[in-house]
CSV table of C-alpha atoms and ligand atoms in Angstrom, one decimal:
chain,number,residue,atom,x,y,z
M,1,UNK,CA,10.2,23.9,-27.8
M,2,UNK,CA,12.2,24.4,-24.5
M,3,UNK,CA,12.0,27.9,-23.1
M,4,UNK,CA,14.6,30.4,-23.5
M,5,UNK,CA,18.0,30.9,-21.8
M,6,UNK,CA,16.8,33.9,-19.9
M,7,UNK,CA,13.8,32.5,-19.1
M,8,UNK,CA,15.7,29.2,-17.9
M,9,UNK,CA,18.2,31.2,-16.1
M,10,UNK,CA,15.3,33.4,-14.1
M,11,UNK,CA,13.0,30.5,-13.1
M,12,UNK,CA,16.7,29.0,-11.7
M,13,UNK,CA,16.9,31.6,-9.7
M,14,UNK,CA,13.2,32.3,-8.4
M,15,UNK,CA,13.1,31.2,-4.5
M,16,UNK,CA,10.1,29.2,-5.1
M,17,UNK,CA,10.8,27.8,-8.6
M,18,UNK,CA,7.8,25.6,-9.1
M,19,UNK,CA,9.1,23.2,-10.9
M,20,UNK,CA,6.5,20.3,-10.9
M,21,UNK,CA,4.1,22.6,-11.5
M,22,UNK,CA,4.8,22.5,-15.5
M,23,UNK,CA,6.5,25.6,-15.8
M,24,UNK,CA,3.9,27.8,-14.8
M,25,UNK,CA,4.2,29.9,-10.7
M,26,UNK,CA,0.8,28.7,-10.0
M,27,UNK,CA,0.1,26.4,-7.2
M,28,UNK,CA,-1.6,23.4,-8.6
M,29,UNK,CA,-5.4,23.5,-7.4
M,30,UNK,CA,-5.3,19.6,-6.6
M,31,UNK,CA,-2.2,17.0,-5.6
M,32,UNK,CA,-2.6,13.4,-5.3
M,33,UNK,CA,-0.1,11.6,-3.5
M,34,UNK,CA,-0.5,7.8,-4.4
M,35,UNK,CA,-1.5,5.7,-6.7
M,36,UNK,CA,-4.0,3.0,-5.7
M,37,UNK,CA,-7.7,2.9,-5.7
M,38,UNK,CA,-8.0,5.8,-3.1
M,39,UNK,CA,-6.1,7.9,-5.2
M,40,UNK,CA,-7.4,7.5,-8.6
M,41,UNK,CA,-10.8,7.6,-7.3
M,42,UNK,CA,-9.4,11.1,-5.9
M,43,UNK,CA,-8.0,11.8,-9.3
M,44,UNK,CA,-11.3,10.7,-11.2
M,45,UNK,CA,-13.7,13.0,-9.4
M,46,UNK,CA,-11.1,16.0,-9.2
M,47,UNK,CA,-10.4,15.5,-12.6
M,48,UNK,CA,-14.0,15.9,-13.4
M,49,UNK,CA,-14.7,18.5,-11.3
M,50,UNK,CA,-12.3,20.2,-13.2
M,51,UNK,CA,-9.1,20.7,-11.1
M,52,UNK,CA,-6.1,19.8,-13.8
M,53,UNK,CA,-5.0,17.2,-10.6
M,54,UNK,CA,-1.0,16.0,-10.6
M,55,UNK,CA,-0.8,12.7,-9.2
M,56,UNK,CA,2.7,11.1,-8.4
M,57,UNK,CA,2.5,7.6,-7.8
M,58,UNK,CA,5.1,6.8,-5.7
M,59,UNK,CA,7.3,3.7,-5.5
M,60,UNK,CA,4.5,1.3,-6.4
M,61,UNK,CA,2.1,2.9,-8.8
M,62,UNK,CA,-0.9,1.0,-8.4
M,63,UNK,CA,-0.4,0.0,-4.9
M,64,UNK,CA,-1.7,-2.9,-3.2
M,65,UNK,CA,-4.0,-4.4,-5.6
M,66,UNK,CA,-0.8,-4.6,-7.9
M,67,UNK,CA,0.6,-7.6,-5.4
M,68,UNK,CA,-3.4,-9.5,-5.4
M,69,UNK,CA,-4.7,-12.0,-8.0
M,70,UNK,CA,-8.3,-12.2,-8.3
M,71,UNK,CA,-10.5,-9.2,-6.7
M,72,UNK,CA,-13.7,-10.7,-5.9
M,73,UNK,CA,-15.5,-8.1,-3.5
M,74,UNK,CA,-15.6,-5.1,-5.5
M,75,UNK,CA,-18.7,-4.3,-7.2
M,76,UNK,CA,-18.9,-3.8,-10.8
M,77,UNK,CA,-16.8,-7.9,-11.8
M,78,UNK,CA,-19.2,-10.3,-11.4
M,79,UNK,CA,-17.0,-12.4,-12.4
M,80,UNK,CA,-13.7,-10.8,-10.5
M,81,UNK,CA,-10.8,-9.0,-11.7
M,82,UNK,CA,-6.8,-9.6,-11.9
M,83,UNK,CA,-5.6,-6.7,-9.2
M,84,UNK,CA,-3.2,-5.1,-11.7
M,85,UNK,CA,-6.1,-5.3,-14.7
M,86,UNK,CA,-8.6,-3.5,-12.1
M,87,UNK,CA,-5.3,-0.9,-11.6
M,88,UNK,CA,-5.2,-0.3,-14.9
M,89,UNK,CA,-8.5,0.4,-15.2
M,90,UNK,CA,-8.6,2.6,-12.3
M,91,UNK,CA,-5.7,4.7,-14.2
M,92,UNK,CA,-6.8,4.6,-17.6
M,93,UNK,CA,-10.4,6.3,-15.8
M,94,UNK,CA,-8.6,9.0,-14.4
M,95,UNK,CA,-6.5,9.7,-17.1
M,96,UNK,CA,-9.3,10.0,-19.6
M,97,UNK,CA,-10.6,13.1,-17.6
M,98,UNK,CA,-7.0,14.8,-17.5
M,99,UNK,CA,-4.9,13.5,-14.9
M,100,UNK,CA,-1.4,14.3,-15.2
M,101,UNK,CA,0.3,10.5,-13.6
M,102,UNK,CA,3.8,10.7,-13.0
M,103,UNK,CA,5.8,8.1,-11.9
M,104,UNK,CA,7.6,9.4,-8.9
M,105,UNK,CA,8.2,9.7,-4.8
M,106,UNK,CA,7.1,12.4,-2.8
M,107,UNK,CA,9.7,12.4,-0.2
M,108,UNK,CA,9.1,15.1,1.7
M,109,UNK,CA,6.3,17.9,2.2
M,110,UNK,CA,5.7,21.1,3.8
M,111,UNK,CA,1.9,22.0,5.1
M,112,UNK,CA,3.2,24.8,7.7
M,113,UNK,CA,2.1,27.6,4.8
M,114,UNK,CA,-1.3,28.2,2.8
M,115,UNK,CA,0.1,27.0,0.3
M,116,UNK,CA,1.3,22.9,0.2
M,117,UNK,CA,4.8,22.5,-1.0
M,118,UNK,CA,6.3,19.1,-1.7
M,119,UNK,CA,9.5,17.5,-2.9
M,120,UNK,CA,9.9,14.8,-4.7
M,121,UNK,CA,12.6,11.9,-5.6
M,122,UNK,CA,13.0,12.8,-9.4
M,123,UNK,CA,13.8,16.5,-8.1
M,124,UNK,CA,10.2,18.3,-8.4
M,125,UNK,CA,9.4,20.9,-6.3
M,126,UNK,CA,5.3,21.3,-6.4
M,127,UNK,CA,3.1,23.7,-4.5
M,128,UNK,CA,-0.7,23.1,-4.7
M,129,UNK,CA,-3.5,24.7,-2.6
M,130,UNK,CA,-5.4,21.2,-2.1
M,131,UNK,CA,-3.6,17.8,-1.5
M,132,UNK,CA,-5.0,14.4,-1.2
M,133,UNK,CA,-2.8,12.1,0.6
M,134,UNK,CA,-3.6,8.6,-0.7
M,135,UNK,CA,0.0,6.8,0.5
M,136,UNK,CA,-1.6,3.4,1.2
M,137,UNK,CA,0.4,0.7,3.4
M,138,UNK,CA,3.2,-1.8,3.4
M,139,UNK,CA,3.8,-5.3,4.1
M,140,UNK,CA,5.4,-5.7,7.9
M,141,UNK,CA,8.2,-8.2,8.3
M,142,UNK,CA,9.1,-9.7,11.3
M,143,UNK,CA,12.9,-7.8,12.1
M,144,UNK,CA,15.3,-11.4,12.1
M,145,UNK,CA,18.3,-10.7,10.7
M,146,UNK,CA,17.9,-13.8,7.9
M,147,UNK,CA,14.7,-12.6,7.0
M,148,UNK,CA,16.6,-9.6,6.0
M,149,UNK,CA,19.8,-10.9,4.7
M,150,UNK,CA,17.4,-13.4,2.0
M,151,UNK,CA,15.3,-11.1,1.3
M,152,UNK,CA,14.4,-11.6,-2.8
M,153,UNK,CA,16.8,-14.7,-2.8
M,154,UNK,CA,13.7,-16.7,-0.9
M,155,UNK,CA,12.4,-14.7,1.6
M,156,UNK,CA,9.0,-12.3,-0.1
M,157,UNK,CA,6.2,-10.7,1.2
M,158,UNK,CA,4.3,-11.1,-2.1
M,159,UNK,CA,3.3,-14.9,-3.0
M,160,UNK,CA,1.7,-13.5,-6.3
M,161,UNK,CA,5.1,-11.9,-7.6
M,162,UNK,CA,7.5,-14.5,-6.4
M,163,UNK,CA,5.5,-18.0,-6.0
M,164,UNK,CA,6.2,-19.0,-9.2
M,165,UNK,CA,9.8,-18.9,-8.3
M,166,UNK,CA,9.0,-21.6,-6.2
M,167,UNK,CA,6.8,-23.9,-8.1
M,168,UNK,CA,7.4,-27.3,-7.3
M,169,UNK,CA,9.4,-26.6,-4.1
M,170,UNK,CA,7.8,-26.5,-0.5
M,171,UNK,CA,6.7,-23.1,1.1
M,172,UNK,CA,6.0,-21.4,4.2
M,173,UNK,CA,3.9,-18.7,5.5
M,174,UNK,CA,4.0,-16.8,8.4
M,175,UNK,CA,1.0,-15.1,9.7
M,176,UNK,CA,-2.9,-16.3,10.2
M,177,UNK,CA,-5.2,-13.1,8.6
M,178,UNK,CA,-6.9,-13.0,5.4
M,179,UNK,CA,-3.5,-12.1,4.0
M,180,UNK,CA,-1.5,-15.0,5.0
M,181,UNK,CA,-4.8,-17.4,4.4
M,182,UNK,CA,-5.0,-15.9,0.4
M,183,UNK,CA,-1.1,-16.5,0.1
M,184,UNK,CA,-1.3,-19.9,1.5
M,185,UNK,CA,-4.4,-20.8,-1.1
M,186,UNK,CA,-2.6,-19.2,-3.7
M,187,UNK,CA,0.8,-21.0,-3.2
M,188,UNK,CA,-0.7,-24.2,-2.8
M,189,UNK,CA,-1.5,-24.3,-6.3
M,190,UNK,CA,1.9,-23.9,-7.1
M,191,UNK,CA,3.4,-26.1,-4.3
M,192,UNK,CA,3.5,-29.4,-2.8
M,193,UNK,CA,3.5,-28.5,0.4
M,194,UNK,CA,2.9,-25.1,2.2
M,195,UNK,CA,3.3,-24.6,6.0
M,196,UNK,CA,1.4,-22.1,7.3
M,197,UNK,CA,3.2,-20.7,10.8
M,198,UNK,CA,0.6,-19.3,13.0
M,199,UNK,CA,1.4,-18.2,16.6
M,200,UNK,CA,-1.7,-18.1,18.5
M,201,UNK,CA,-4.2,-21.7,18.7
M,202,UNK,CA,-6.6,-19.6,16.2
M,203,UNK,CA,-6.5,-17.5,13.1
M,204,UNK,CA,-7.5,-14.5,12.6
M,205,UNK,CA,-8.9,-14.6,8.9
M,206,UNK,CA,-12.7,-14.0,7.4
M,207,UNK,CA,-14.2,-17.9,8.0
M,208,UNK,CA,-14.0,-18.3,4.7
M,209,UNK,CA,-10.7,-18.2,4.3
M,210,UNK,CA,-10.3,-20.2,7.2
M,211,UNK,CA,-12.2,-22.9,5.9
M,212,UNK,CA,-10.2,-23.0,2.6
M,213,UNK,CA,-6.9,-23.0,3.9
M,214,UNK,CA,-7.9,-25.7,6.3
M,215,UNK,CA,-9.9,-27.7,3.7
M,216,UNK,CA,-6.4,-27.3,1.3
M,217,UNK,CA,-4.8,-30.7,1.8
M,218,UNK,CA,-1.2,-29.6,1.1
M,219,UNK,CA,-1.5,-26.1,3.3
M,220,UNK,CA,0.4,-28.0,6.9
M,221,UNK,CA,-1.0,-25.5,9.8
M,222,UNK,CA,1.5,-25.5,12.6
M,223,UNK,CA,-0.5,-23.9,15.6
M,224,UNK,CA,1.4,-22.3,18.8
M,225,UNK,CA,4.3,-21.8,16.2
M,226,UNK,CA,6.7,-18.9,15.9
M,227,UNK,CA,9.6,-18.2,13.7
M,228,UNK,CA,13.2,-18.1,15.1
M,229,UNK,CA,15.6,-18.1,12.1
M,230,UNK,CA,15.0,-18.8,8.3
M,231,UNK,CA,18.0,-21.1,7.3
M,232,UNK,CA,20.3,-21.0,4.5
M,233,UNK,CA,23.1,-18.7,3.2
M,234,UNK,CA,22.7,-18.1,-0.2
M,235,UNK,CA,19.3,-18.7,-0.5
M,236,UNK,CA,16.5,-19.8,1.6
M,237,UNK,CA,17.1,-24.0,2.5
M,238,UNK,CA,15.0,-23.7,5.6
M,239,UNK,CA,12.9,-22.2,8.5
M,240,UNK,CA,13.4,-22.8,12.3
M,241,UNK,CA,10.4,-22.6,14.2
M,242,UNK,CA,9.9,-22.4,18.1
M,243,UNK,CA,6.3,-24.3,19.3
M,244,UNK,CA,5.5,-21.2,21.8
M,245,UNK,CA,3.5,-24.2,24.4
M,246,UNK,CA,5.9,-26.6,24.3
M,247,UNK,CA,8.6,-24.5,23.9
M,248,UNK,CA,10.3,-27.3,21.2
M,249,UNK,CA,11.9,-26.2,18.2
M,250,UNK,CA,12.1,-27.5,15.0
M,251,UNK,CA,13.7,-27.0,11.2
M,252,UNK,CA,11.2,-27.2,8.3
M,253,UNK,CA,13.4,-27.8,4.5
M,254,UNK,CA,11.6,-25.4,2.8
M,255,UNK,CA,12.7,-23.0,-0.1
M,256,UNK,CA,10.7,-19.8,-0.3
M,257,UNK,CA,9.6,-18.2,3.0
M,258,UNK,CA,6.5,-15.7,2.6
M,259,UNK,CA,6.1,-12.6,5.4
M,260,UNK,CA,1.9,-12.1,5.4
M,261,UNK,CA,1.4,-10.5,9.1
M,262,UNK,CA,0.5,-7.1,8.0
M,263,UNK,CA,1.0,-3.5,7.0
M,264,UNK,CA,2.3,-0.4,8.1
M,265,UNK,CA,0.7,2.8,6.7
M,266,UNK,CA,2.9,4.6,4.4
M,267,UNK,CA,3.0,8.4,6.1
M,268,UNK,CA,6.5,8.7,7.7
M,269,UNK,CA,7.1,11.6,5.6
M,270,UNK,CA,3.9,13.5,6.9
M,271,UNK,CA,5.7,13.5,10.4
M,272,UNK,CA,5.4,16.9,12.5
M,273,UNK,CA,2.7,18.3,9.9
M,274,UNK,CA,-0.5,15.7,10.2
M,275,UNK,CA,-1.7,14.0,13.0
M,276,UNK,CA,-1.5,10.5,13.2
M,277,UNK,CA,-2.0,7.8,15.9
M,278,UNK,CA,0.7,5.8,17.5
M,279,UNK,CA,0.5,3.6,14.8
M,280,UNK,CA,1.2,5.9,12.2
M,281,UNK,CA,-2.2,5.6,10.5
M,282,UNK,CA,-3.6,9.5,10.0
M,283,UNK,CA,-6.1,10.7,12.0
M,284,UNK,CA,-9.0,12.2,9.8
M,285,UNK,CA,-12.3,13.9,10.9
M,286,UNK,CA,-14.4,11.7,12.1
M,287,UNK,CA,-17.1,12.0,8.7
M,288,UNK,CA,-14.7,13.6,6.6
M,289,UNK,CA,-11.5,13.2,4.9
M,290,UNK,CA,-9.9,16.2,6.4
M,291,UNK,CA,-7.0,16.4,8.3
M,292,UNK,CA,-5.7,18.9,11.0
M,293,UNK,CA,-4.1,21.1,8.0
M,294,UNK,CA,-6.2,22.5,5.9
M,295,UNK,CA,-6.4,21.8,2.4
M,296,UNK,CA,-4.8,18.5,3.3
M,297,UNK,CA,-7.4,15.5,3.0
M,298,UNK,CA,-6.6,11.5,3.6
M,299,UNK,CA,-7.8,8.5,1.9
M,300,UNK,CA,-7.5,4.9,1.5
M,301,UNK,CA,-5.4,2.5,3.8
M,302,UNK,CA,-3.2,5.9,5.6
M,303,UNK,CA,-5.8,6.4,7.7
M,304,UNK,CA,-8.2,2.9,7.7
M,305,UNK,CA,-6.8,0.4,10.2
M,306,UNK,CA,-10.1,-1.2,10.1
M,307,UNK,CA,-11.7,-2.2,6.8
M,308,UNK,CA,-8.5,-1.7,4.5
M,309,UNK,CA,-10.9,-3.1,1.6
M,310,UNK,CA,-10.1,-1.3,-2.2
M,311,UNK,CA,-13.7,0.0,-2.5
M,312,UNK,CA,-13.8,1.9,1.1
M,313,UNK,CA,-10.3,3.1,0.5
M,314,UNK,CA,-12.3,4.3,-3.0
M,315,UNK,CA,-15.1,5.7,-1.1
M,316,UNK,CA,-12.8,7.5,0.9
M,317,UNK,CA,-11.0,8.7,-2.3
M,318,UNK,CA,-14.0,10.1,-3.6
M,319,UNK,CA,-14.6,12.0,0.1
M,320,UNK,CA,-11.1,13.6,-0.5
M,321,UNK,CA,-11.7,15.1,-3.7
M,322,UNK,CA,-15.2,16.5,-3.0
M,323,UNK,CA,-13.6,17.6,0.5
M,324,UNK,CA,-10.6,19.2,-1.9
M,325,UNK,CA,-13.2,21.0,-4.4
M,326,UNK,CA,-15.3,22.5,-1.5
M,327,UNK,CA,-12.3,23.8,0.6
M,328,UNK,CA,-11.6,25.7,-3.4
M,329,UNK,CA,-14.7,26.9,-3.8
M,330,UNK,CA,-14.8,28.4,0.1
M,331,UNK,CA,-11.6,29.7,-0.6
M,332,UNK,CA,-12.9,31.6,-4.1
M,333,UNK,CA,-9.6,29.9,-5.8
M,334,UNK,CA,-11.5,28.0,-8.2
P,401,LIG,P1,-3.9,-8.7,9.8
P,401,LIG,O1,-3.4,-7.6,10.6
P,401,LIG,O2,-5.3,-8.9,9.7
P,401,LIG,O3,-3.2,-10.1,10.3
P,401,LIG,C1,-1.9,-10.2,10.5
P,401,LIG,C2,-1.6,-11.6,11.0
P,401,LIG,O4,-0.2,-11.7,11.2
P,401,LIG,C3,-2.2,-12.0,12.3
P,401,LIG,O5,-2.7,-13.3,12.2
P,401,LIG,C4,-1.1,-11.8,13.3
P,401,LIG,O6,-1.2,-12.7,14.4
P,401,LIG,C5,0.1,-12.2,12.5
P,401,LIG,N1,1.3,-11.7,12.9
P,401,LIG,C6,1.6,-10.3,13.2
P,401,LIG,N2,2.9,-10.2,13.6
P,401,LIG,C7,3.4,-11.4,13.6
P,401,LIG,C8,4.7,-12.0,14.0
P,401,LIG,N3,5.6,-11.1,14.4
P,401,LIG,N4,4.9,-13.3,13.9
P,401,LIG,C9,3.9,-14.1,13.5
P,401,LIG,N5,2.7,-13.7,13.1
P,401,LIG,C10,2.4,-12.4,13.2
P,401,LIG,O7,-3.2,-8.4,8.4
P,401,LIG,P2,-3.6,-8.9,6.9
P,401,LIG,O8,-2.6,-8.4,6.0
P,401,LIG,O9,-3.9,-10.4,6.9
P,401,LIG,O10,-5.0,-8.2,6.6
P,401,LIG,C11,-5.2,-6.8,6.7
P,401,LIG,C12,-6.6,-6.4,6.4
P,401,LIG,O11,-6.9,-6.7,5.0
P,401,LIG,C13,-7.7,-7.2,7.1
P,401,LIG,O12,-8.7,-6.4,7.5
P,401,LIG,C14,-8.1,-8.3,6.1
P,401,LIG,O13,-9.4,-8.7,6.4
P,401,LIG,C15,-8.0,-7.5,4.8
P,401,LIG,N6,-7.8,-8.4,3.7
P,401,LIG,C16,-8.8,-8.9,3.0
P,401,LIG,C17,-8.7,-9.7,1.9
P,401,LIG,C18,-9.9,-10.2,1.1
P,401,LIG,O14,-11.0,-9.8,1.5
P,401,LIG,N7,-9.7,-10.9,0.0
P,401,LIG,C19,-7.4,-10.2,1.5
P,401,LIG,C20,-6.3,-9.8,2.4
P,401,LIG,C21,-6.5,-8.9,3.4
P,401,LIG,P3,-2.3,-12.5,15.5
P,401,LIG,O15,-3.6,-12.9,14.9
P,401,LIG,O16,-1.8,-13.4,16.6
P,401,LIG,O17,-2.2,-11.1,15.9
């Protein structure tokens, strides 16, 4: 049943109408913000610890590992996981203890008070005493006009969702980490012939990966090679590339174009309130997940631009909600 008229009309009216907060004036004890494996872990532990958490999963729910085929490196899958299965996983977990998911955007917070207030896309307002931020990063593209104007109609930043768009056809890759090395593997199963664009003389992937992508016959490494403008107007017919040594360009006739040359972390909105390096990625304390704010603990990728792996950005999930429970107890609010 839906609460009365009066009622409706008086929390309408209240200043600080709480409305993410299901109904009720309290601040929520815990907020997650994300939804990938720093957050659930968050979630799991605070759920357990017994603080009711609200996650909101932002534009991706799931994150990363929701663009990644086979997880191999994190303990537990012997045998290795499908990212999205291991997502699932990771929700249905929290879930089980309690945690309210909901499948919308922060976009924009307020840590100036005790209490945390944010805002979010589908029009919650939410004020919580403890808040994990778990935002994760993005894929980087490289800022040419073409790359932007074919973007979905050939150009992707995600081999897993959109290579088999392209079966059959031939492929590039730009960018030389582990990233660009798993996308090239990957998309040479689908592909005859995948040209891996790589700007320095070296790459800067795990051996590993090196070794497969260079032991793939169909994965073409051009060395010294940048990108100057991916052809076509409808869709994506080609890729001009510059040799940076040499200083020749070339065309390439290829019909999918993959961006794999990094991420940005995902904390624009936490602008003025947390601090963060030049890069953007937060600045925690070094052994802790707190942040300058208190009551405001990071996890995951928004503050790792070093390992970036799913099980330290779990680790650091766990951190933030034993950080979170802590900072409650001190407080005497749970
Ligand atoms: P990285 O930052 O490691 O690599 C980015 C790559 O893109 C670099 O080779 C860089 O070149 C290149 N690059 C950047 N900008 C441009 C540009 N404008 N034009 C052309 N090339 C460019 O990012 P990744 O996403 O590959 O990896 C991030 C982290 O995640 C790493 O720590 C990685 O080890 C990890 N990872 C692990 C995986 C696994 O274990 N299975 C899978 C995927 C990622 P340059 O080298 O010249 O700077």
């Amino acid at each position: 049943m839906g609460q009365s008229a009066d009622a409706a009309a008086t929390a309408a009216q209240t200043p600080d109408s709480n409305k993410g907060n299901n109904g009720h004036d309290k601040p929520l004890e815990t907020l997650i913000i994300g939804s990938g494996p720093a957050g659930y872990t968050a979630a799991i532990y605070a759920a357990r610890a017994g603080l009711k958490p609200v996650m909101y999963t932002g534009q991706e729910p799931g994150g990363q590992l929701m663009i990644t085929t086979d997880v191999e490196n994190y303990p537990g899958y012997p045998d290795g996981i499908m990212g999205p299965a291991m997502m699932d996983q990771f929700q249905k977990q929290a879930e089980r203890f309690g945690t309210d998911v909901r499948y919308d955007l922060v976009e924009k917070v307020d840590f100036s008070g005790p209490v945390h207030k944010v805002w979010t896309a589908g029009g919650d307002e939410v004020h919580a005493h403890t808040v994990v931020v778990s935002t994760g990063a993005s894929a980087k593209w490289l800022g040419l006009e073409s790359e932007k104007r074919l973007a979905n109609v050939g150009v992707s930043a995600c081999a897993v969702c959109d290579g088999f768009f392209f079966k059959g056809q031939n492929v590039a890759v730009v960018g030389a980490g582990d990233t660009a090395a798993e996308e090239a593997s990957y998309l040479a199963k689908l592909c005859p012939e995948v040209h891996m664009l790589v700007r320095r003389d070296e790459m800067r992937a795990s051996k590993i990966m090196q070794d497969r992508v260079k032991k793939t016959p169909n994965i073409i490494i051009h060395w010294n090679t940048e990108t100057e403008e991916v052809l076509g107007e409808k869709e994506v017919t080609g890729v001009r590339i510059k040799n940076n040594k040499t200083g020749e360009t070339s065309e390439i006739a290829i019909s999918g174009f993959f961006v794999a040359i990094g991420h940005k972390p995902n904390t624009d909105i936490f602008k003025g309130f947390l601090d963060m390096h030049d890069n953007g990625y937060l600045k925690a304390v070094p052994g802790t997940s707190k942040t300058n704010v208190e009551g405001v603990f990071v996890s995951g990728d928004a503050a790792d631009q070093v390992y970036r792996q799913a099980v330290t950005a779990a680790g650091t999930g766990c951190m933030a909600a034993l950080d979170a429970e802590r900072y409650l107890a001190a407080k005497e609010i749970i």
